[in-house]
């Protein structure tokens, strides 16, 4: 799991601002994911990407955007359209999406707080 | 889509006792069921997983059982220790291979 990094660890945002969370992996994984975690809740999928230049919406994509220009990188932008963005954001990666490659490895997370 | 329910939400056990967490899933096509442990403020870590072609898997003090007919799977921790205190999440893959997570179980092991 040490092959996935996220930055920053803590992020403070004013209302109305867009912010971008970084996620990088050196595991040569094809699939990458973004999850949101709120207190007392499980992980909810925001976006995922199976290959470069392709990504799909997850269960709670509204107010978020992503890009996948490089295999190693999958940044998440939290836009001003996201009504309640304060949460712990986790990035993950896996060799592939289905079959034998489901094991997901998580980054250390970014805690976003809206002031 | 896949829906995963996890029980209990909190579990307090005495050190040395066993802990059992249960999950149910809805998608009969699910074929991969991992369990993650998350300590406070840390990333989730995979502790054990099971695929739909086996009914039970064990790794030292941790075991997972799967009942495909009933669509439920369970995590068993024996001889619990204080370092087992954490939040545990179950998950199930949907028909596309994405994971759907349960809401988590806060396990507290008291000495």
Short mmCIF file of C-alpha atoms in Angstrom, two decimals:
data_model
loop_
_atom_site.label_atom_id
_atom_site.label_comp_id
_atom_site.label_asym_id
_atom_site.label_seq_id
_atom_site.Cartn_x
_atom_site.Cartn_y
_atom_site.Cartn_z
CA UNK A 1 0.00 0.00 0.00
CA UNK A 2 3.02 2.24 0.27
CA UNK A 3 2.87 2.63 -3.53
CA UNK A 4 -0.09 4.98 -3.39
CA UNK A 5 0.31 8.53 -2.21
CA UNK A 6 -2.21 11.28 -1.67
CA UNK A 7 -1.66 14.95 -1.08
CA UNK A 8 -2.26 17.04 0.81
CA UNK A 9 -3.03 15.21 4.04
CA UNK A 10 -5.24 18.07 5.26
CA UNK A 11 -6.99 20.63 3.09
CA UNK A 12 -9.11 23.60 4.01
CA UNK A 13 -11.40 25.22 1.50
CA UNK A 14 -13.59 28.26 1.56
CA UNK A 15 -17.11 27.94 0.26
CA UNK A 16 -17.31 28.57 -3.48
CA UNK A 17 -13.78 27.38 -4.21
CA UNK A 18 -12.74 24.41 -6.28
CA UNK A 19 -9.95 22.25 -4.88
CA UNK A 20 -7.98 19.39 -6.39
CA UNK A 21 -6.82 16.32 -4.47
CA UNK A 22 -3.81 14.45 -5.77
CA UNK A 23 -3.45 10.67 -6.07
CA UNK A 24 -0.37 8.95 -7.47
CA UNK A 25 0.54 5.26 -7.65
CA UNK A 26 3.68 3.45 -8.75
CA UNK A 27 2.18 -0.05 -8.64
CA UNK A 28 1.55 -0.18 -12.39
CA UNK A 29 -2.15 -0.63 -11.68
CA UNK A 30 -4.65 -0.01 -14.44
CA UNK A 31 -7.68 0.75 -12.26
CA UNK A 32 -7.99 3.68 -9.86
CA UNK A 33 -10.81 4.84 -7.64
CA UNK A 34 -11.94 7.73 -5.46
CA UNK A 35 -14.02 7.14 -2.35
CA UNK A 36 -15.60 9.46 0.14
CA UNK A 37 -15.84 8.48 3.82
CA UNK A 38 -18.09 10.22 6.32
CA UNK A 39 -18.17 9.46 10.07
CA UNK A 40 -20.05 6.27 10.83
CA UNK A 41 -20.44 5.40 7.17
CA UNK A 42 -18.77 3.08 4.75
CA UNK A 43 -16.81 4.07 1.70
CA UNK A 44 -18.85 5.50 -1.14
CA UNK A 45 -17.52 5.45 -4.69
CA UNK A 46 -17.20 8.83 -6.41
CA UNK A 47 -15.41 8.00 -9.68
CA UNK A 48 -13.33 5.17 -11.06
CA UNK A 49 -11.08 4.63 -14.03
CA UNK A 50 -10.14 1.36 -15.69
CA UNK A 51 -7.61 2.74 -18.16
CA UNK A 52 -5.96 5.98 -19.16
CA UNK A 53 -8.27 8.59 -20.68
CA UNK A 54 -11.36 6.78 -19.47
CA UNK A 55 -13.36 7.15 -16.27
CA UNK A 56 -16.85 6.41 -15.01
CA UNK A 57 -19.17 7.92 -12.44
CA UNK A 58 -19.67 6.09 -9.20
CA UNK A 59 -22.55 6.35 -6.76
CA UNK A 60 -22.00 9.96 -5.68
CA UNK A 61 -20.31 11.77 -8.59
CA UNK A 62 -22.32 15.00 -8.46
CA UNK A 63 -20.12 17.99 -7.65
CA UNK A 64 -16.87 16.14 -8.43
CA UNK A 65 -14.70 15.77 -11.52
CA UNK A 66 -11.65 13.66 -12.39
CA UNK A 67 -9.09 13.16 -15.13
CA UNK A 68 -6.83 10.24 -16.05
CA UNK A 69 -4.17 11.57 -18.39
CA UNK A 70 -1.47 9.28 -17.02
CA UNK A 71 -1.63 5.74 -15.69
CA UNK A 72 0.00 6.80 -12.44
CA UNK A 73 -2.23 9.76 -11.64
CA UNK A 74 -5.94 10.21 -10.92
CA UNK A 75 -6.65 13.68 -9.48
CA UNK A 76 -10.05 14.55 -8.01
CA UNK A 77 -11.51 18.05 -8.17
CA UNK A 78 -14.14 18.98 -5.62
CA UNK A 79 -16.15 21.75 -7.22
CA UNK A 80 -18.27 24.46 -5.64
CA UNK A 81 -21.30 22.48 -6.79
CA UNK A 82 -20.63 19.85 -4.11
CA UNK A 83 -22.96 20.92 -1.31
CA UNK A 84 -21.32 19.14 1.61
CA UNK A 85 -17.70 18.40 0.73
CA UNK A 86 -16.27 18.07 4.25
CA UNK A 87 -15.13 14.44 4.45
CA UNK A 88 -12.19 12.04 4.34
CA UNK A 89 -11.25 11.21 0.73
CA UNK A 90 -9.53 7.96 -0.12
CA UNK A 91 -7.90 6.99 -3.37
CA UNK A 92 -7.34 3.35 -4.28
CA UNK A 93 -5.91 1.29 -7.11
CA UNK A 94 -6.03 -2.29 -8.35
CA UNK A 95 -4.52 -4.27 -11.19
CA UNK A 96 -7.86 -4.34 -12.94
CA UNK A 97 -11.52 -3.98 -12.28
CA UNK A 98 -12.94 -7.49 -12.46
CA UNK A 99 -12.01 -11.12 -12.12
CA UNK A 100 -8.80 -11.87 -10.27
CA UNK A 101 -7.72 -8.29 -9.93
CA UNK A 102 -10.18 -6.83 -7.47
CA UNK A 103 -7.82 -6.34 -4.54
CA UNK A 104 -7.73 -2.64 -3.92
CA UNK A 105 -4.88 -0.83 -2.22
CA UNK A 106 -5.65 2.45 -0.52
CA UNK A 107 -3.75 5.69 -0.18
CA UNK A 108 -3.41 7.46 3.20
CA UNK A 109 -6.33 9.81 2.52
CA UNK A 110 -6.97 13.55 2.42
CA UNK A 111 -9.16 15.20 5.02
CA UNK A 112 -11.03 18.09 3.44
CA UNK A 113 -12.70 20.71 5.58
CA UNK A 114 -14.85 23.51 4.22
CA UNK A 115 -14.66 26.67 6.29
CA UNK B 1 -27.01 -2.46 -8.08
CA UNK B 2 -25.23 -4.21 -5.25
CA UNK B 3 -26.29 -3.44 -1.69
CA UNK B 4 -24.23 -4.58 1.30
CA UNK B 5 -25.54 -4.53 4.85
CA UNK B 6 -23.21 -5.03 7.82
CA UNK B 7 -24.02 -5.88 11.44
CA UNK B 8 -23.43 -5.00 14.19
CA UNK B 9 -22.39 -1.36 13.93
CA UNK B 10 -20.46 -1.63 17.19
CA UNK B 11 -19.03 -4.66 18.96
CA UNK B 12 -17.39 -4.73 22.36
CA UNK B 13 -15.54 -7.89 23.40
CA UNK B 14 -13.29 -8.95 26.23
CA UNK B 15 -9.70 -9.71 25.34
CA UNK B 16 -9.39 -13.37 24.44
CA UNK B 17 -13.00 -13.73 23.34
CA UNK B 18 -14.17 -14.13 19.74
CA UNK B 19 -15.74 -11.46 17.54
CA UNK B 20 -18.11 -12.10 14.65
CA UNK B 21 -19.24 -9.57 12.06
CA UNK B 22 -21.90 -10.43 9.49
CA UNK B 23 -22.66 -9.00 6.06
CA UNK B 24 -25.36 -9.66 3.49
CA UNK B 25 -25.29 -8.76 -0.19
CA UNK B 26 -27.92 -8.53 -2.90
CA UNK B 27 -26.20 -9.20 -6.24
CA UNK B 28 -26.05 -12.93 -6.97
CA UNK B 29 -23.27 -12.22 -9.52
CA UNK B 30 -20.90 -10.99 -6.78
CA UNK B 31 -17.78 -13.13 -6.73
CA UNK B 32 -15.27 -11.36 -4.51
CA UNK B 33 -15.67 -10.48 -0.83
CA UNK B 34 -12.84 -8.62 0.93
CA UNK B 35 -12.61 -7.45 4.52
CA UNK B 36 -10.73 -4.29 5.46
CA UNK B 37 -9.49 -3.04 8.82
CA UNK B 38 -9.21 0.69 9.38
CA UNK B 39 -7.56 2.23 12.41
CA UNK B 40 -8.47 5.76 13.41
CA UNK B 41 -7.30 8.29 10.82
CA UNK B 42 -5.54 5.62 8.76
CA UNK B 43 -6.16 3.97 5.42
CA UNK B 44 -8.18 0.74 5.15
CA UNK B 45 -5.99 -2.35 5.00
CA UNK B 46 -7.05 -5.65 3.47
CA UNK B 47 -6.99 -8.38 6.12
CA UNK B 48 -8.62 -11.29 4.31
CA UNK B 49 -10.72 -11.94 1.24
CA UNK B 50 -12.72 -14.81 -0.21
CA UNK B 51 -13.91 -15.64 -3.68
CA UNK B 52 -17.20 -17.26 -4.55
CA UNK B 53 -15.67 -20.64 -5.40
CA UNK B 54 -14.78 -21.36 -1.75
CA UNK B 55 -16.88 -21.45 1.40
CA UNK B 56 -14.27 -20.69 4.04
CA UNK B 57 -10.81 -19.22 4.36
CA UNK B 58 -8.61 -18.90 7.40
CA UNK B 59 -5.49 -16.89 8.19
CA UNK B 60 -4.19 -17.36 11.74
CA UNK B 61 -6.79 -15.81 14.08
CA UNK B 62 -8.99 -14.53 11.26
CA UNK B 63 -11.48 -16.53 9.22
CA UNK B 64 -14.17 -15.69 6.70
CA UNK B 65 -17.14 -17.83 5.73
CA UNK B 66 -19.36 -17.42 2.67
CA UNK B 67 -22.86 -18.73 2.10
CA UNK B 68 -23.71 -18.01 -1.53
CA UNK B 69 -27.22 -19.43 -1.28
CA UNK B 70 -28.16 -17.12 1.56
CA UNK B 71 -25.96 -14.30 0.20
CA UNK B 72 -24.14 -13.66 3.42
CA UNK B 73 -20.56 -13.78 4.62
CA UNK B 74 -18.98 -13.37 8.01
CA UNK B 75 -15.68 -12.39 9.60
CA UNK B 76 -14.52 -14.33 12.66
CA UNK B 77 -11.70 -13.11 14.88
CA UNK B 78 -10.59 -15.53 17.60
CA UNK B 79 -8.53 -14.80 20.71
CA UNK B 80 -9.04 -11.07 20.31
CA UNK B 81 -6.29 -8.70 21.38
CA UNK B 82 -6.35 -4.94 22.08
CA UNK B 83 -4.64 -4.29 18.72
CA UNK B 84 -7.70 -5.78 17.00
CA UNK B 85 -9.63 -2.66 18.02
CA UNK B 86 -10.54 -0.83 14.80
CA UNK B 87 -13.34 -0.36 12.29
CA UNK B 88 -13.89 -3.35 10.02
CA UNK B 89 -15.54 -3.07 6.60
CA UNK B 90 -16.91 -5.83 4.46
CA UNK B 91 -17.34 -5.39 0.71
CA UNK B 92 -18.77 -7.27 -2.24
CA UNK B 93 -18.01 -6.89 -5.92
CA UNK B 94 -20.89 -5.97 -8.20
CA UNK B 95 -21.41 -7.45 -11.66
CA UNK B 96 -18.93 -4.91 -13.07
CA UNK B 97 -16.23 -5.76 -10.57
CA UNK B 98 -16.57 -2.59 -8.50
CA UNK B 99 -16.69 -2.93 -4.71
CA UNK B 100 -19.71 -1.96 -2.62
CA UNK B 101 -18.82 -1.47 1.05
CA UNK B 102 -20.79 -2.10 4.20
CA UNK B 103 -21.20 0.72 6.74
CA UNK B 104 -18.53 -0.68 9.05
CA UNK B 105 -18.29 -2.25 12.51
CA UNK B 106 -16.45 -0.52 15.33
CA UNK B 107 -14.74 -3.27 17.33
CA UNK B 108 -13.50 -2.47 20.82
CA UNK B 109 -11.42 -5.08 22.65
CA UNK B 110 -11.23 -4.40 26.38
CA UNK B 111 -8.38 -5.87 28.46
#
